[in-house]
XYZ file of C-alpha atoms in Angstrom:
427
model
C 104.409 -33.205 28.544
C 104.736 -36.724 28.545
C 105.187 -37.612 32.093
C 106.428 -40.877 31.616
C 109.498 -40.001 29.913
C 110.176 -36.678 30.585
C 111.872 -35.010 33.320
C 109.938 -32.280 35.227
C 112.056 -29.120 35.548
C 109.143 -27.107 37.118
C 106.018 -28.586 38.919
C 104.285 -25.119 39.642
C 104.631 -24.574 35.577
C 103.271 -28.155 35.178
C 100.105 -27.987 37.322
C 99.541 -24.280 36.136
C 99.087 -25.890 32.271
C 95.879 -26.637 30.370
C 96.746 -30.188 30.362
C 96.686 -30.867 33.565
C 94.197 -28.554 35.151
C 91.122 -30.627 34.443
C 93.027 -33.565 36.467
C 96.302 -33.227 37.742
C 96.741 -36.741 39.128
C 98.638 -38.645 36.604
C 101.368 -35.919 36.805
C 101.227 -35.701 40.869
C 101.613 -39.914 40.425
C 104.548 -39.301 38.402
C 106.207 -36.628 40.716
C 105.600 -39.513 43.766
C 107.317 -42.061 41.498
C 109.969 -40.037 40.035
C 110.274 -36.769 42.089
C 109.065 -36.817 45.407
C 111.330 -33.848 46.694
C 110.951 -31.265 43.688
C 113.183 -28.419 43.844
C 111.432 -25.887 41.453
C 112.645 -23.757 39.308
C 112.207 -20.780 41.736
C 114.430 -22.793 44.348
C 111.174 -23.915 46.621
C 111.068 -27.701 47.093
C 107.811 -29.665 46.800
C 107.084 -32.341 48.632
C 104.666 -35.152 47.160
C 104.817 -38.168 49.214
C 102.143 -39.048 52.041
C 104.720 -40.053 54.762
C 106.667 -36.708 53.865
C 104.007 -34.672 53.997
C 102.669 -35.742 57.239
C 106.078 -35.701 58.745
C 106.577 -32.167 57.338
C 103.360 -30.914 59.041
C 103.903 -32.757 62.653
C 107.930 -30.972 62.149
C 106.973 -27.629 62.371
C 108.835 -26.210 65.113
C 111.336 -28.777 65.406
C 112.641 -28.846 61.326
C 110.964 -26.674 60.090
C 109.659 -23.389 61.244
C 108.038 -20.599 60.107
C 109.519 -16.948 58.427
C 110.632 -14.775 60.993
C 110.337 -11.021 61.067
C 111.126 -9.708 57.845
C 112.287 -12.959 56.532
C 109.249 -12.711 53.713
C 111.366 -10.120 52.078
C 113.945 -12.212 51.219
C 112.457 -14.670 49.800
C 109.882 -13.050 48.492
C 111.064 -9.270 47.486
C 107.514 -7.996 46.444
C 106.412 -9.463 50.276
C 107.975 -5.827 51.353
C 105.395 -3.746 49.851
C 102.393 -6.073 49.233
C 99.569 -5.636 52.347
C 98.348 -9.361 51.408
C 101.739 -11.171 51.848
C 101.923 -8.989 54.825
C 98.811 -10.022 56.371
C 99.720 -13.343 55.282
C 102.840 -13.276 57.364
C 101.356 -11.937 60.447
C 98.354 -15.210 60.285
C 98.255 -17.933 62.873
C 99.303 -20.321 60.134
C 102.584 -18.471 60.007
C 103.272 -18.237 63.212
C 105.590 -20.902 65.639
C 105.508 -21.258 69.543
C 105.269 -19.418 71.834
C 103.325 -16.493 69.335
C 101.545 -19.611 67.753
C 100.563 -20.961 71.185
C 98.990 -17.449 72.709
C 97.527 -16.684 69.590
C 95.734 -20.515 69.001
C 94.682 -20.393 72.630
C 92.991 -17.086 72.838
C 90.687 -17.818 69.483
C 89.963 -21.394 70.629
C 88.610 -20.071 73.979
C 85.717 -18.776 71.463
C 85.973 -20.221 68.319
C 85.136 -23.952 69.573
C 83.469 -26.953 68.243
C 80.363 -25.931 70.389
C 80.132 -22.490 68.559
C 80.446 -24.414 65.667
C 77.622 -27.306 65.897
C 75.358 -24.225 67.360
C 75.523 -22.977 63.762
C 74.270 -26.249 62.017
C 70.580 -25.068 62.523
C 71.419 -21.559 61.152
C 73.130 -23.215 58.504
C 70.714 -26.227 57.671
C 67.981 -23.672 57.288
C 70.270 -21.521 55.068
C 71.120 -24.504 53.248
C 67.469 -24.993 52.920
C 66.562 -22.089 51.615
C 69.218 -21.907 48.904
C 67.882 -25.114 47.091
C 64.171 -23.149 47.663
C 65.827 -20.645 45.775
C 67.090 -23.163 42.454
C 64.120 -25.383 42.970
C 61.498 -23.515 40.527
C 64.243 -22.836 37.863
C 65.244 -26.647 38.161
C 61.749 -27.874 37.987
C 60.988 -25.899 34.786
C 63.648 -27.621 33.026
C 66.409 -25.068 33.187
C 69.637 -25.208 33.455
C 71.376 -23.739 37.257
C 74.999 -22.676 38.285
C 74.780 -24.803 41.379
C 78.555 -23.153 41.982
C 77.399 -19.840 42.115
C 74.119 -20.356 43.057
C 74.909 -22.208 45.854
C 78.782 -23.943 46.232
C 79.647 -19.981 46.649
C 76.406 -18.781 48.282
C 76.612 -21.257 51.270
C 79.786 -20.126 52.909
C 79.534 -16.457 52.309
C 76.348 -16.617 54.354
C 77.457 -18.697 57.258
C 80.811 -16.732 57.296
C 77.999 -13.846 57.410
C 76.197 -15.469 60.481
C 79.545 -16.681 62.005
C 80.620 -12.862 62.148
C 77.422 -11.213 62.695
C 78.056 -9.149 59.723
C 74.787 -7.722 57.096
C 74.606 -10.714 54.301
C 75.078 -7.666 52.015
C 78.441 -6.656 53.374
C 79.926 -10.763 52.526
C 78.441 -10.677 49.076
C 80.725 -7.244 48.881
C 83.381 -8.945 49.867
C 84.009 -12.337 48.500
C 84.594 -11.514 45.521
C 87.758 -10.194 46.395
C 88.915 -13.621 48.355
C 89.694 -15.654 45.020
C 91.572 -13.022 43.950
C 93.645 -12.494 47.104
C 94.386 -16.158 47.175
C 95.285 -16.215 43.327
C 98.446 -13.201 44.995
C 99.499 -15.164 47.902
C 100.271 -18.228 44.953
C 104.468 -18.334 44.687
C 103.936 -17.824 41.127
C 101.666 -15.267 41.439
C 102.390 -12.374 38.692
C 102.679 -8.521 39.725
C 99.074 -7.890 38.496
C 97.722 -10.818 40.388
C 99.279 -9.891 43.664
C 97.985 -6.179 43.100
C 94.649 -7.328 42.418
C 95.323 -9.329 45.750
C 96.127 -6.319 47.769
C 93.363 -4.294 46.064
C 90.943 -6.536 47.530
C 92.851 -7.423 51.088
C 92.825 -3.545 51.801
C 89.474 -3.746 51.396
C 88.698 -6.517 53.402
C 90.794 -4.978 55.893
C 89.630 -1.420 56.593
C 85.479 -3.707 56.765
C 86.886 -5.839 59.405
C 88.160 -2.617 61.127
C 85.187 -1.480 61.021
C 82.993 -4.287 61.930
C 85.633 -4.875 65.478
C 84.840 -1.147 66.542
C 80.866 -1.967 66.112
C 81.100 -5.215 67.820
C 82.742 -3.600 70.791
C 80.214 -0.751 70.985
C 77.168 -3.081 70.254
C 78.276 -6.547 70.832
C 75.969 -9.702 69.886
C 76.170 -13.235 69.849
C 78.549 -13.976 67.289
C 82.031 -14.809 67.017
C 83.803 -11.163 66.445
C 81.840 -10.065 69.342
C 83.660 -12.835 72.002
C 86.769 -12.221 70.432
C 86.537 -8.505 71.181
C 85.474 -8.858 74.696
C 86.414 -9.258 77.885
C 87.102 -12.189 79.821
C 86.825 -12.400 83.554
C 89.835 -15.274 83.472
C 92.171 -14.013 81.223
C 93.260 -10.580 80.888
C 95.193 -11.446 77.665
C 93.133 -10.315 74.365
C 94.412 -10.216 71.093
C 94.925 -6.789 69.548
C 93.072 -4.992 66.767
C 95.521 -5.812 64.280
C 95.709 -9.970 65.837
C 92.200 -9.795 65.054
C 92.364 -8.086 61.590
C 94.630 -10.596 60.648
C 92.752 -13.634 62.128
C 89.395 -12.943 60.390
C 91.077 -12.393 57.207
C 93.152 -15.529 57.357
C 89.824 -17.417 58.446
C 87.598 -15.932 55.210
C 90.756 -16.912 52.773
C 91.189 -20.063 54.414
C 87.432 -20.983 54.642
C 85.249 -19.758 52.178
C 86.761 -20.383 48.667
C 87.579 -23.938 49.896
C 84.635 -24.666 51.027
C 82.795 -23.711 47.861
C 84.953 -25.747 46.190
C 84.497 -29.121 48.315
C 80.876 -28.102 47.741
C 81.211 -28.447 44.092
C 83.329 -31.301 44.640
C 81.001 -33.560 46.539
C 78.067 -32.976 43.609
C 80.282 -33.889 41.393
C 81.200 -36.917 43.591
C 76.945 -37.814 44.017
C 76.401 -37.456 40.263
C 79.872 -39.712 39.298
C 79.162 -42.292 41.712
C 74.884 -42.835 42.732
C 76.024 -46.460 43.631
C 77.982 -44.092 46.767
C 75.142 -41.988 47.784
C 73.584 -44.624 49.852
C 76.176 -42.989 52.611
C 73.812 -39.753 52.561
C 70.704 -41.432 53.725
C 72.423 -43.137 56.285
C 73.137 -42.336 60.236
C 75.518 -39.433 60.773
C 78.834 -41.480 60.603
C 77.532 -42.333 56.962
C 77.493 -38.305 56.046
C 80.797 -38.114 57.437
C 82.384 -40.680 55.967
C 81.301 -39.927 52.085
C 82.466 -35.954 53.055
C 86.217 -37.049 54.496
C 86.539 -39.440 51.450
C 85.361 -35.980 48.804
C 88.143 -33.844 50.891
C 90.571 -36.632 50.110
C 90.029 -37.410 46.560
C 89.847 -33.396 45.670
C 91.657 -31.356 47.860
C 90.490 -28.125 47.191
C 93.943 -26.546 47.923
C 97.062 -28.559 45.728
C 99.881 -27.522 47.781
C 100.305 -25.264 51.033
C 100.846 -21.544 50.938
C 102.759 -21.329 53.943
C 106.402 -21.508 54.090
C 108.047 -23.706 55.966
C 112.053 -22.568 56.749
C 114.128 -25.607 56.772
C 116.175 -25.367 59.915
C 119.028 -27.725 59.350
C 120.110 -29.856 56.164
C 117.651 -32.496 55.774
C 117.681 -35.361 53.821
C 114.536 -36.768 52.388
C 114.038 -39.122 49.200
C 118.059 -39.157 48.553
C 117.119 -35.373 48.277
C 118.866 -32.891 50.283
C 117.143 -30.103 51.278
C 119.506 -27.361 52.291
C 119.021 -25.165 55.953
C 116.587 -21.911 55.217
C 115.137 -23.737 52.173
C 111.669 -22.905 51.396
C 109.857 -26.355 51.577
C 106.118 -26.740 50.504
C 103.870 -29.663 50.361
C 101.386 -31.300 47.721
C 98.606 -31.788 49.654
C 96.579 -33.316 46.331
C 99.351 -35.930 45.856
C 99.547 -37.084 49.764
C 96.534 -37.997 49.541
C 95.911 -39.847 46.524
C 99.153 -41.722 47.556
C 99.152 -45.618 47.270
C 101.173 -46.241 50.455
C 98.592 -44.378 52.447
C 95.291 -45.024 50.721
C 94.476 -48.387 49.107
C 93.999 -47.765 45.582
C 93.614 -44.251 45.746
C 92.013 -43.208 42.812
C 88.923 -45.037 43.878
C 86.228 -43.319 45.526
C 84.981 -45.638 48.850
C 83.858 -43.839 51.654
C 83.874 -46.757 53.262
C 87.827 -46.050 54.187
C 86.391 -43.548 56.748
C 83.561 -44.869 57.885
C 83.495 -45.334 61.989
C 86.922 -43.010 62.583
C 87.530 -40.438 63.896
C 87.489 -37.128 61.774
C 90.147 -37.215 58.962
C 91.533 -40.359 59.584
C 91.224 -43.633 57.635
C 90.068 -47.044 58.647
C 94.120 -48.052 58.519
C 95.496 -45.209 60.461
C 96.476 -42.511 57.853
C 95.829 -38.903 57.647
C 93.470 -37.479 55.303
C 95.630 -34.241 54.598
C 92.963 -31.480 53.296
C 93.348 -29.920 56.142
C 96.930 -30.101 57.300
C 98.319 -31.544 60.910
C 100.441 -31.103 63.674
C 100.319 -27.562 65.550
C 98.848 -26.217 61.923
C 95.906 -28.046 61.655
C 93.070 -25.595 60.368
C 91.332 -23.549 62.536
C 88.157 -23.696 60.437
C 88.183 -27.955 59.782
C 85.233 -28.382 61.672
C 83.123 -25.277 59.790
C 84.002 -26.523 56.694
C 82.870 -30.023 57.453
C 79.134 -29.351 59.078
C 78.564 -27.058 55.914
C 79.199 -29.954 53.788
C 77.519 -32.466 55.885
C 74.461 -30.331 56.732
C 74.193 -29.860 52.401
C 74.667 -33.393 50.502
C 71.947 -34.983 52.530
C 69.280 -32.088 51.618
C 70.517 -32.286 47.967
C 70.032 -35.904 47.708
C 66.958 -35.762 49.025
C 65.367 -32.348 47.541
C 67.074 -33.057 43.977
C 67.091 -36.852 43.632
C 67.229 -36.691 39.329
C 70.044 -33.854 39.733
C 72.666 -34.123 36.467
C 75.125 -32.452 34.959
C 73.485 -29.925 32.477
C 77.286 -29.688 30.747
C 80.869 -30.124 31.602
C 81.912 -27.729 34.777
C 84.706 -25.315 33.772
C 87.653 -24.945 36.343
C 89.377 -21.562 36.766
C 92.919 -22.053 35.657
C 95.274 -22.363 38.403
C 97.634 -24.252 40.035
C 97.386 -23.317 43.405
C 93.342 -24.001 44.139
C 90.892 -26.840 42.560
C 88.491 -24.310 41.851
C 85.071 -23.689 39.619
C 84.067 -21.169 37.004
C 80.511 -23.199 36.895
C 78.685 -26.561 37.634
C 75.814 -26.273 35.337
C 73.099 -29.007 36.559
C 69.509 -29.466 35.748
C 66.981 -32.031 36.431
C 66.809 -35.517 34.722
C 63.443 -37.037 33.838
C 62.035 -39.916 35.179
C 63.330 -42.758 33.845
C 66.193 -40.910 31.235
């Protein structure tokens, strides 16, 4: 497709195709430029524009809203007999006020930035021990899967500690998580979204498990807060609440991560004149991660629904009441009206701000806004922080051994394998 001339009748078909999975930004440039409200061919409108976007996320509640009861159905026929789009529909993410506001408050009581930086020793010293693990491979010469041995490895383990689950039990299960989020795609064919619910049933009855063991033998880990008491609030989410939390935080947290993982090697070995930002002070490391979540947002466009709740205009565009409205994550933020020549990688554009938001005042979008913003943001970003600093220094000669493949999809920026070795001295 020549996006220059032609008109685009269907984005998801577009960014599903082999020409654009490798990089999809020249088309998302022309959907900005040409197409900024895309109505695709299955009737849900796309949304590609940064001030759109952002606007669309802080609207939740008042334009938009979420599906209500049964509302899935409709839109979605198969969402009546598929467990994952079920579970999907019963997440946080899909939830508005008041449900959204008990629900947020009584996992935040637990699941807070302090819970969060008391991981980063756990997780340095797994981080440390997975590059132990590649080192004498790497230092023979040989050729490693840095995304499976490690881009993958890293967040099944802390999602391991986080949970106070056996490491054995995650490896089990994440295999299962890329295919789950492959089902909840809108374009997601009826094998894809029975593989999905194959592996969400699974998921499912462990985390069923692991809630009865927690409230028998409690520890100190995150499932075992959320299942207990609290002197100050009788409130406590139910079985199923929690079911449906956990699962929503391992879909939303642990393929994403990997990929951001893969991401920001692929960022050090593109750009060395940039890794001076990983042997700086902390607001260095930050800076170089927010700027590899911006360039490659590991998720193109949101999974959630949002309901238009009145006619609304946008772009000349209008966007009828109960419409389905999604937006292009990807695009927002490689947009030119929010980031200075976007295609440009300069951490410098975060560098003394506040988490995910530019030295000019705009958004970085990876992780949504408004009453949506994710849960896991902070998780995401110490696993990344606490990693590119030990690569750079463990594996300073670290290449590319050969061209990483990506799993075809439109829906995730994700890796088959990131084949890297060592580089002599010198070479």
């Amino acid at each position: 497709m020549d996006v220059q001339e032609t008109a685009c009748r269907d984005a998801f078909a577009e960014l599903s195709s082999p020409a654009w999975i490798h990089d999809p930004y020249p088309f998302l440039r022309w959907l900005r430029e040409h197409d900024p409200v895309h109505r695709a061919a299955s009737g849900l409108f796309l949304l590609s524009r940064h001030a759109d976007i952002s606007w669309a996320f802080k609207a939740t509640g008042d334009a938009f809203r979420g599906p209500a009861t049964g509302e899935p159905a409709r839109y979605f026929p198969r969402a009546a007999r598929s467990l994952s789009l079920n579970l999907l529909a019963s997440t946080l993410a899909m939830k508005d006020p008041p449900t959204h506001t008990r629900l947020r408050r009584l996992i935040s009581r637990d699941f807070t930035m302090r819970q969060i930086d008391n991981l980063r020793p756990s997780i340095a010293r797994i981080v440390a021990a997975r590059l132990d693990s590649m080192a004498p491979a790497l230092e023979r010469g040989e050729a490693v899967d840095l995304h499976r041995e490690f881009a993958l490895a890293l967040p099944m383990l802390v999602f391991a500690e986080l949970f106070g689950m056996p490491q054995d039990d995650m490896f089990r299960l994440a295999p299962g998580i890329g295919a789950i989020l492959e089902g909840l795609s809108p374009h997601a064919s009826d094998s894809q979204l029975a593989a999905a619910d194959a592996a969400s049933a699974r998921v499912q009855a462990y985390f069923g498990d692991l809630i009865q063991c927690k409230r028998t033998n409690p520890r100190h880990d995150i499932v075992s807060m959320l299942v207990g008491a609290h002197d100050d609030d009788a409130d406590r989410l139910s079985d199923a609440e929690l079911i449906s939390m956990l699962w929503g935080m391992l879909l939303g947290g642990f393929t994403t991560t990997a990929a951001s993982i893969d991401h920001a090697v692929l960022a050090m070995l593109a750009y060395p004149q940039q890794r001076h930002w990983l042997q700086a002070d902390a607001a260095g490391v930050k800076a170089f991660v927010e700027e590899v979540l911006r360039c490659d947002a590991p998720v193109m466009f949101s999974s959630i629904p949002r309901i238009a709740q009145r006619d609304i205009e946008l772009g000349g565009v209008v966007i009828p009441k109960n419409a389905d409205v999604r937006v292009l994550i990807a695009s927002g933020n490689r947009d030119p009206d929010a980031f200075a020549d976007p295609d440009r990688f300069d951490p410098a554009r975060f560098y003394g701000t506040s988490p995910g938001m530019s030295t000019e005042g705009k958004i970085m979008l990876s992780f949504g806004h408004g009453i949506h913003f994710c849960l896991g943001a902070q998780l995401a970003r110490v696993q990344l922080a606490e990693s590119l600093p030990q690569i750079q220094a463990r594996f300073p000669t670290l290449a590319l051994a050969e061209q990483p493949t990506r799993k075809p999809s439109a829906f995730l920026r994700t890796f088959r394998a990131l084949p890297v070795r060592l580089q002599a001295q010198g070479s």
